[in-house]
Tab-separated table of C-alpha atoms and ligand atoms in Angstrom:
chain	number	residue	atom	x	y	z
A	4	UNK	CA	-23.356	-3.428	-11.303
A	5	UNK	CA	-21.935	-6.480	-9.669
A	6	UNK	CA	-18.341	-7.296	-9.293
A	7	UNK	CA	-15.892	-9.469	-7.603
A	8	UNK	CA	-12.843	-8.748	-6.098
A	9	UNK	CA	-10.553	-11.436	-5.597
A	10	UNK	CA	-6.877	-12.662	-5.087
A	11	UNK	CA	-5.275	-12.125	-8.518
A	12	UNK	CA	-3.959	-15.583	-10.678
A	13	UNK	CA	-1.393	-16.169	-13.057
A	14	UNK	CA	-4.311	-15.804	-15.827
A	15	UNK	CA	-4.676	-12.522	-14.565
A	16	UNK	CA	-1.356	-11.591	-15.103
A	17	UNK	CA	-1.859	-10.291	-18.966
A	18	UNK	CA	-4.471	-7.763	-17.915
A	19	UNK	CA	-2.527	-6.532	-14.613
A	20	UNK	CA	-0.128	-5.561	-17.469
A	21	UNK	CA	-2.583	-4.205	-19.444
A	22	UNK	CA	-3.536	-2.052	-16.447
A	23	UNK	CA	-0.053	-0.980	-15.591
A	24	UNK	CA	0.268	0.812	-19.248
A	25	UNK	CA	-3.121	2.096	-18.998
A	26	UNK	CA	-1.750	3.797	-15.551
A	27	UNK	CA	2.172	4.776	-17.060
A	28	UNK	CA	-0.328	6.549	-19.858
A	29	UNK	CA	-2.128	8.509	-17.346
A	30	UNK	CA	0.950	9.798	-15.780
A	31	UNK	CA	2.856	10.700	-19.016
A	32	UNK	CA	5.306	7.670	-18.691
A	33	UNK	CA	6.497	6.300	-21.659
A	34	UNK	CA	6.015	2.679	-22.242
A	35	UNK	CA	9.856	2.550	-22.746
A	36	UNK	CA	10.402	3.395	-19.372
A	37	UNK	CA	8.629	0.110	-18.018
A	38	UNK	CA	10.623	-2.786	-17.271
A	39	UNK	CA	8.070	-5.099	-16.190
A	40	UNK	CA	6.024	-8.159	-18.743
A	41	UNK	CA	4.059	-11.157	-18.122
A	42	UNK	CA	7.154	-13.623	-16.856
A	43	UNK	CA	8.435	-11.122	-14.639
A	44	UNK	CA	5.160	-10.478	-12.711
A	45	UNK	CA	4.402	-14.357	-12.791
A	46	UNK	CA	7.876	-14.635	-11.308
A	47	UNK	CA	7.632	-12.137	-8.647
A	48	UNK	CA	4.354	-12.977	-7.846
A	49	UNK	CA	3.981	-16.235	-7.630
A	50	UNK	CA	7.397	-17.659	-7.090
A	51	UNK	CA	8.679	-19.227	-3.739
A	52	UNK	CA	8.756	-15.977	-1.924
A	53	UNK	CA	5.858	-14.119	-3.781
A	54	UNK	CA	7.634	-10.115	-3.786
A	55	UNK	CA	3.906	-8.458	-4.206
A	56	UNK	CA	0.032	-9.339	-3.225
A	57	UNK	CA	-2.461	-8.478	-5.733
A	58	UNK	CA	-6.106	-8.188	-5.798
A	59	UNK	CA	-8.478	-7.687	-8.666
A	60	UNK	CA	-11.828	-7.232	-9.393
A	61	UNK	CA	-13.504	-8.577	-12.439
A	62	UNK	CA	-17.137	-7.967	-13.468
A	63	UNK	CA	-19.255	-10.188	-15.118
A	64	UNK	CA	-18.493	-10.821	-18.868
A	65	UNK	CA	-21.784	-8.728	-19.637
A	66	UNK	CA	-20.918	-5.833	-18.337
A	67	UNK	CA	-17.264	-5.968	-19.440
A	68	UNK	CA	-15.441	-2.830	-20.607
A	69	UNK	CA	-16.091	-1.441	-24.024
A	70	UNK	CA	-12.788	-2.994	-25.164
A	71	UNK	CA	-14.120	-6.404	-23.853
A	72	UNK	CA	-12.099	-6.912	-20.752
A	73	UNK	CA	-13.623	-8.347	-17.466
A	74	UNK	CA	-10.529	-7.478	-15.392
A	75	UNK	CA	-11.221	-3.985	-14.389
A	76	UNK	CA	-9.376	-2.577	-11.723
A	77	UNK	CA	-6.004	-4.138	-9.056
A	78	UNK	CA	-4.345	-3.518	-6.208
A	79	UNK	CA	-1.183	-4.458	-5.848
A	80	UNK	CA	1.040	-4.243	-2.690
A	81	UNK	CA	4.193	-5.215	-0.701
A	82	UNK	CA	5.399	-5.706	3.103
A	83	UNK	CA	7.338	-3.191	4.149
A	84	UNK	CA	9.471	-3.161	7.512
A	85	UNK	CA	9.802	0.072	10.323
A	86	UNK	CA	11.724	0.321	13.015
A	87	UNK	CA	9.456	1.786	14.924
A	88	UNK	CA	6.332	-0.294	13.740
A	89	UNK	CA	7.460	-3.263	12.329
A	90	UNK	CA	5.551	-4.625	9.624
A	91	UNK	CA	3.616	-2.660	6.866
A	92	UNK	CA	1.625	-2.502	3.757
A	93	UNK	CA	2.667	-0.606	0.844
A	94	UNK	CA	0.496	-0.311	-1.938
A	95	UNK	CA	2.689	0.654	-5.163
A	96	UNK	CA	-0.724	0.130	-7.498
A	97	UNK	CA	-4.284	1.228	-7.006
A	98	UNK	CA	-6.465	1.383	-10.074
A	99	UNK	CA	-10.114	1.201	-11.178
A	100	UNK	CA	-10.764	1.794	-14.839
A	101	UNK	CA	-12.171	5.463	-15.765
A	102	UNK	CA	-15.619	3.990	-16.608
A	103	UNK	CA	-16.036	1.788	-13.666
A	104	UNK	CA	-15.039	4.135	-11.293
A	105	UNK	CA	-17.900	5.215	-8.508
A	106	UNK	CA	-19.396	2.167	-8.203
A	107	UNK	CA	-17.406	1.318	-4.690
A	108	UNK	CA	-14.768	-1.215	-6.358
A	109	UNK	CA	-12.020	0.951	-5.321
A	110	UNK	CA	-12.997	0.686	-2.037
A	111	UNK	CA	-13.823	-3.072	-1.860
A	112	UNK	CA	-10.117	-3.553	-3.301
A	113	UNK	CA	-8.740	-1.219	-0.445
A	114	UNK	CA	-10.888	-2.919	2.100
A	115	UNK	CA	-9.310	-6.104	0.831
A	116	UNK	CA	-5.542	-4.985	0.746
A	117	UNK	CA	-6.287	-3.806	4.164
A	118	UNK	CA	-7.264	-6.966	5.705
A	119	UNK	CA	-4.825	-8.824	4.226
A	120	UNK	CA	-2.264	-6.291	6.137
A	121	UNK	CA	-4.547	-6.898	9.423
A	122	UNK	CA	-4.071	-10.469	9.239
A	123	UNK	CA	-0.873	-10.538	9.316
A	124	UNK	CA	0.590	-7.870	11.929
A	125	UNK	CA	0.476	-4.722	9.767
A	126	UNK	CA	0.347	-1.204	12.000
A	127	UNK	CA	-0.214	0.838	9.051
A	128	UNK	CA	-0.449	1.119	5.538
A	129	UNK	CA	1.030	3.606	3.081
A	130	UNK	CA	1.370	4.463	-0.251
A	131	UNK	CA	2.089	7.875	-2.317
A	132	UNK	CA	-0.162	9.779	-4.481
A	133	UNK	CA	1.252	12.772	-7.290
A	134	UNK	CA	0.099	16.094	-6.450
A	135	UNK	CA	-0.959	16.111	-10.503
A	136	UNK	CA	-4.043	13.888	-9.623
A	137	UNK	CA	-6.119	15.827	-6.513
A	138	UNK	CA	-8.860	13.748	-6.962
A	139	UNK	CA	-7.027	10.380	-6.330
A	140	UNK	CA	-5.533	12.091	-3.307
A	141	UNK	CA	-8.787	13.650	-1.863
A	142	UNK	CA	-10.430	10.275	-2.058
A	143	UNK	CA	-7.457	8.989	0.286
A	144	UNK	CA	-7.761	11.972	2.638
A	145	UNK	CA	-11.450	11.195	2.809
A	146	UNK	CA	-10.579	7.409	3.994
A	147	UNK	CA	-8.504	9.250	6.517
A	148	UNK	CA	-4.648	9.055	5.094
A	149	UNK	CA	-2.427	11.468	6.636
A	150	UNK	CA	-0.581	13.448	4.316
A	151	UNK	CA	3.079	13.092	5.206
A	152	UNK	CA	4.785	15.830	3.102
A	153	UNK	CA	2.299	18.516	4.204
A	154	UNK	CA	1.904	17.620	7.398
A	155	UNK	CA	5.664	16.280	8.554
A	156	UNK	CA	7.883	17.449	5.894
A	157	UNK	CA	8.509	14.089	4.594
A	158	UNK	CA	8.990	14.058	0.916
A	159	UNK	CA	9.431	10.479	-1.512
A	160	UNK	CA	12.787	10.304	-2.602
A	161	UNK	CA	14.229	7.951	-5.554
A	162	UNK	CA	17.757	7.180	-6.989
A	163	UNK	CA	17.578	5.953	-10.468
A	164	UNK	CA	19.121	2.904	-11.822
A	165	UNK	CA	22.306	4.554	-13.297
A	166	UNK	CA	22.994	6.008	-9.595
A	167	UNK	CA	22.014	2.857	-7.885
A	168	UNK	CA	24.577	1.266	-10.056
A	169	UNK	CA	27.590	3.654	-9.599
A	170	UNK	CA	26.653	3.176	-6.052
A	171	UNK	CA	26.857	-0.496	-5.856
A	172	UNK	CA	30.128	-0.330	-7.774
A	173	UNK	CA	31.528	2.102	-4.917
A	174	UNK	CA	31.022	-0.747	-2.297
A	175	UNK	CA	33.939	-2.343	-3.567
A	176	UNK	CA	37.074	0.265	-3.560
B	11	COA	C1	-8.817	5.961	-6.659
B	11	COA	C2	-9.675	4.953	-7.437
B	11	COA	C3	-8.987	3.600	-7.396
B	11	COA	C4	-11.036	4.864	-6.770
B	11	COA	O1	-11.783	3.884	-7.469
B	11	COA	P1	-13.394	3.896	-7.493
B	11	COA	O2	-13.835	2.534	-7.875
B	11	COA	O3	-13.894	5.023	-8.249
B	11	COA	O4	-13.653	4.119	-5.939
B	11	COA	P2	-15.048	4.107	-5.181
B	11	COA	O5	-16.182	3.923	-6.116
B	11	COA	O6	-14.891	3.162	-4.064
B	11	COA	O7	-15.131	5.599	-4.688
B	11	COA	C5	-14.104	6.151	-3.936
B	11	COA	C6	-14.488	7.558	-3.551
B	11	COA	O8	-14.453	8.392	-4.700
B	11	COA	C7	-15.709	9.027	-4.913
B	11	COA	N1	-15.907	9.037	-6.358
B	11	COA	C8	-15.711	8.012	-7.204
B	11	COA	N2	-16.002	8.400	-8.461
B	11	COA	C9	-16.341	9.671	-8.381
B	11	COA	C10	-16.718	10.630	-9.336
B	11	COA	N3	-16.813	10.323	-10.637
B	11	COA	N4	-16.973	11.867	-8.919
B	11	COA	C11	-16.878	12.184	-7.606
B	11	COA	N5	-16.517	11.320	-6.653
B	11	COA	C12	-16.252	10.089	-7.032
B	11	COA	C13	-16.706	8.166	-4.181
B	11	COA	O9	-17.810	8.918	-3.734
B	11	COA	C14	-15.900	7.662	-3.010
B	11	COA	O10	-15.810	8.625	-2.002
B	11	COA	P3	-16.246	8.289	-0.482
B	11	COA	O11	-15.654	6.935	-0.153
B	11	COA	O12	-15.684	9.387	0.314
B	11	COA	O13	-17.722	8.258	-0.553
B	11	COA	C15	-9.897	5.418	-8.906
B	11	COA	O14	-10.430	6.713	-8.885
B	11	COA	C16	-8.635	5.404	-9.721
B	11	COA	O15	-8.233	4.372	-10.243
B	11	COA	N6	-7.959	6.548	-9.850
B	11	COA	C17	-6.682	6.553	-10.474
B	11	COA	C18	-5.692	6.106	-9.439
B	11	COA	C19	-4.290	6.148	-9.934
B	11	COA	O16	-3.826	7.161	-10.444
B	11	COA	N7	-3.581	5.032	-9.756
B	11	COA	C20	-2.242	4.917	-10.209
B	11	COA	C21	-1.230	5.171	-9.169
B	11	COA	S1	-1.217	3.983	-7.899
């Protein structure tokens, strides 16, 4: 099958969102819990100070997807900053649709987040996969990503938006 991968453009953005429910299904999210639409990804994408780099591939309109799309598979990322290392990738989205998976676009897509990072100073790149999807996270072992929670005890940690808030209002008293 051929494919392109390519940097992702505001006509993209409808099936990026597409994809992003298509993943929140997978992991049992409900579409509730998304805050995220067109304007907001055109706006932190491809604003002033872009907040996320994006890559998609997109086969040829005859082989689309059985629903018709052409757009089938992203990856979407961010700088990140260490102390120790300075500047990093972080990939919050990687995502090839369950009947063009196999076919090396996942890794094309990867290839291409990673020179991206390259280009422009990265060290590293990381990203976190759930312990409810082994195969995603034996593909990333196989490309040779360290496992930080088994290895080093490191575990992901998130405050939701209710704490963030009470937090924020604590700065002032
Ligand atoms: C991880 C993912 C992007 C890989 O996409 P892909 O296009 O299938 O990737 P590739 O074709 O480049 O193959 C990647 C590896 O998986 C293996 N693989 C792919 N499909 C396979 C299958 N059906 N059975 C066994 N192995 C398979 C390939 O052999 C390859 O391994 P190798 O590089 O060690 O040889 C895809 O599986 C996916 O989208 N999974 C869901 C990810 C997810 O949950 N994302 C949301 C959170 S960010």
């Amino acid at each position: 099958m051929s494919f392109v991968v390519r940097p992702c453009a505001p006509k993209d953005l409808k099936d990026i969102l597409r994809l992003i429910k298509e993943i929140a299904v997978i992991y049992n999210v409900p579409l509730t819990q998304l805050y995220t639409n067109v304007d907001v990804l055109h706006k932190h994408g491809f604003g002033e100070r872009p907040k996320y780099e994006c890559f998609v591939a997109e086969a040829p309109p005859e082989q689309k997807s059985k629903e018709g799309h052409t757009i089938i598979g992203y990856v979407l990322s961010t700088y990140t900053y260490s102390t120790w290392k300075g500047r990093n990738l972080y990939i919050d989205n990687f995502y090839v649709m369950p009947e063009f998976r196999g076919r090396r676009i996942g890794k094309k897509l990867m290839c291409l987040a990673a020179e991206a990072a390259w280009r422009r100073g990265c060290t590293e790149l990381r990203m976190h996969s759930s312990s409810e999807k082994p195969e995603n996270h034996a593909i990333l072992q196989r490309w040779k990503a360290e496992d930080l929670s088994s290895k080093h005890g490191w575990h992901l940690l998130r405050f939701y938006n209710d704490t963030l808030k009470r937090r924020a209002a604590q700065s002032k008293v």
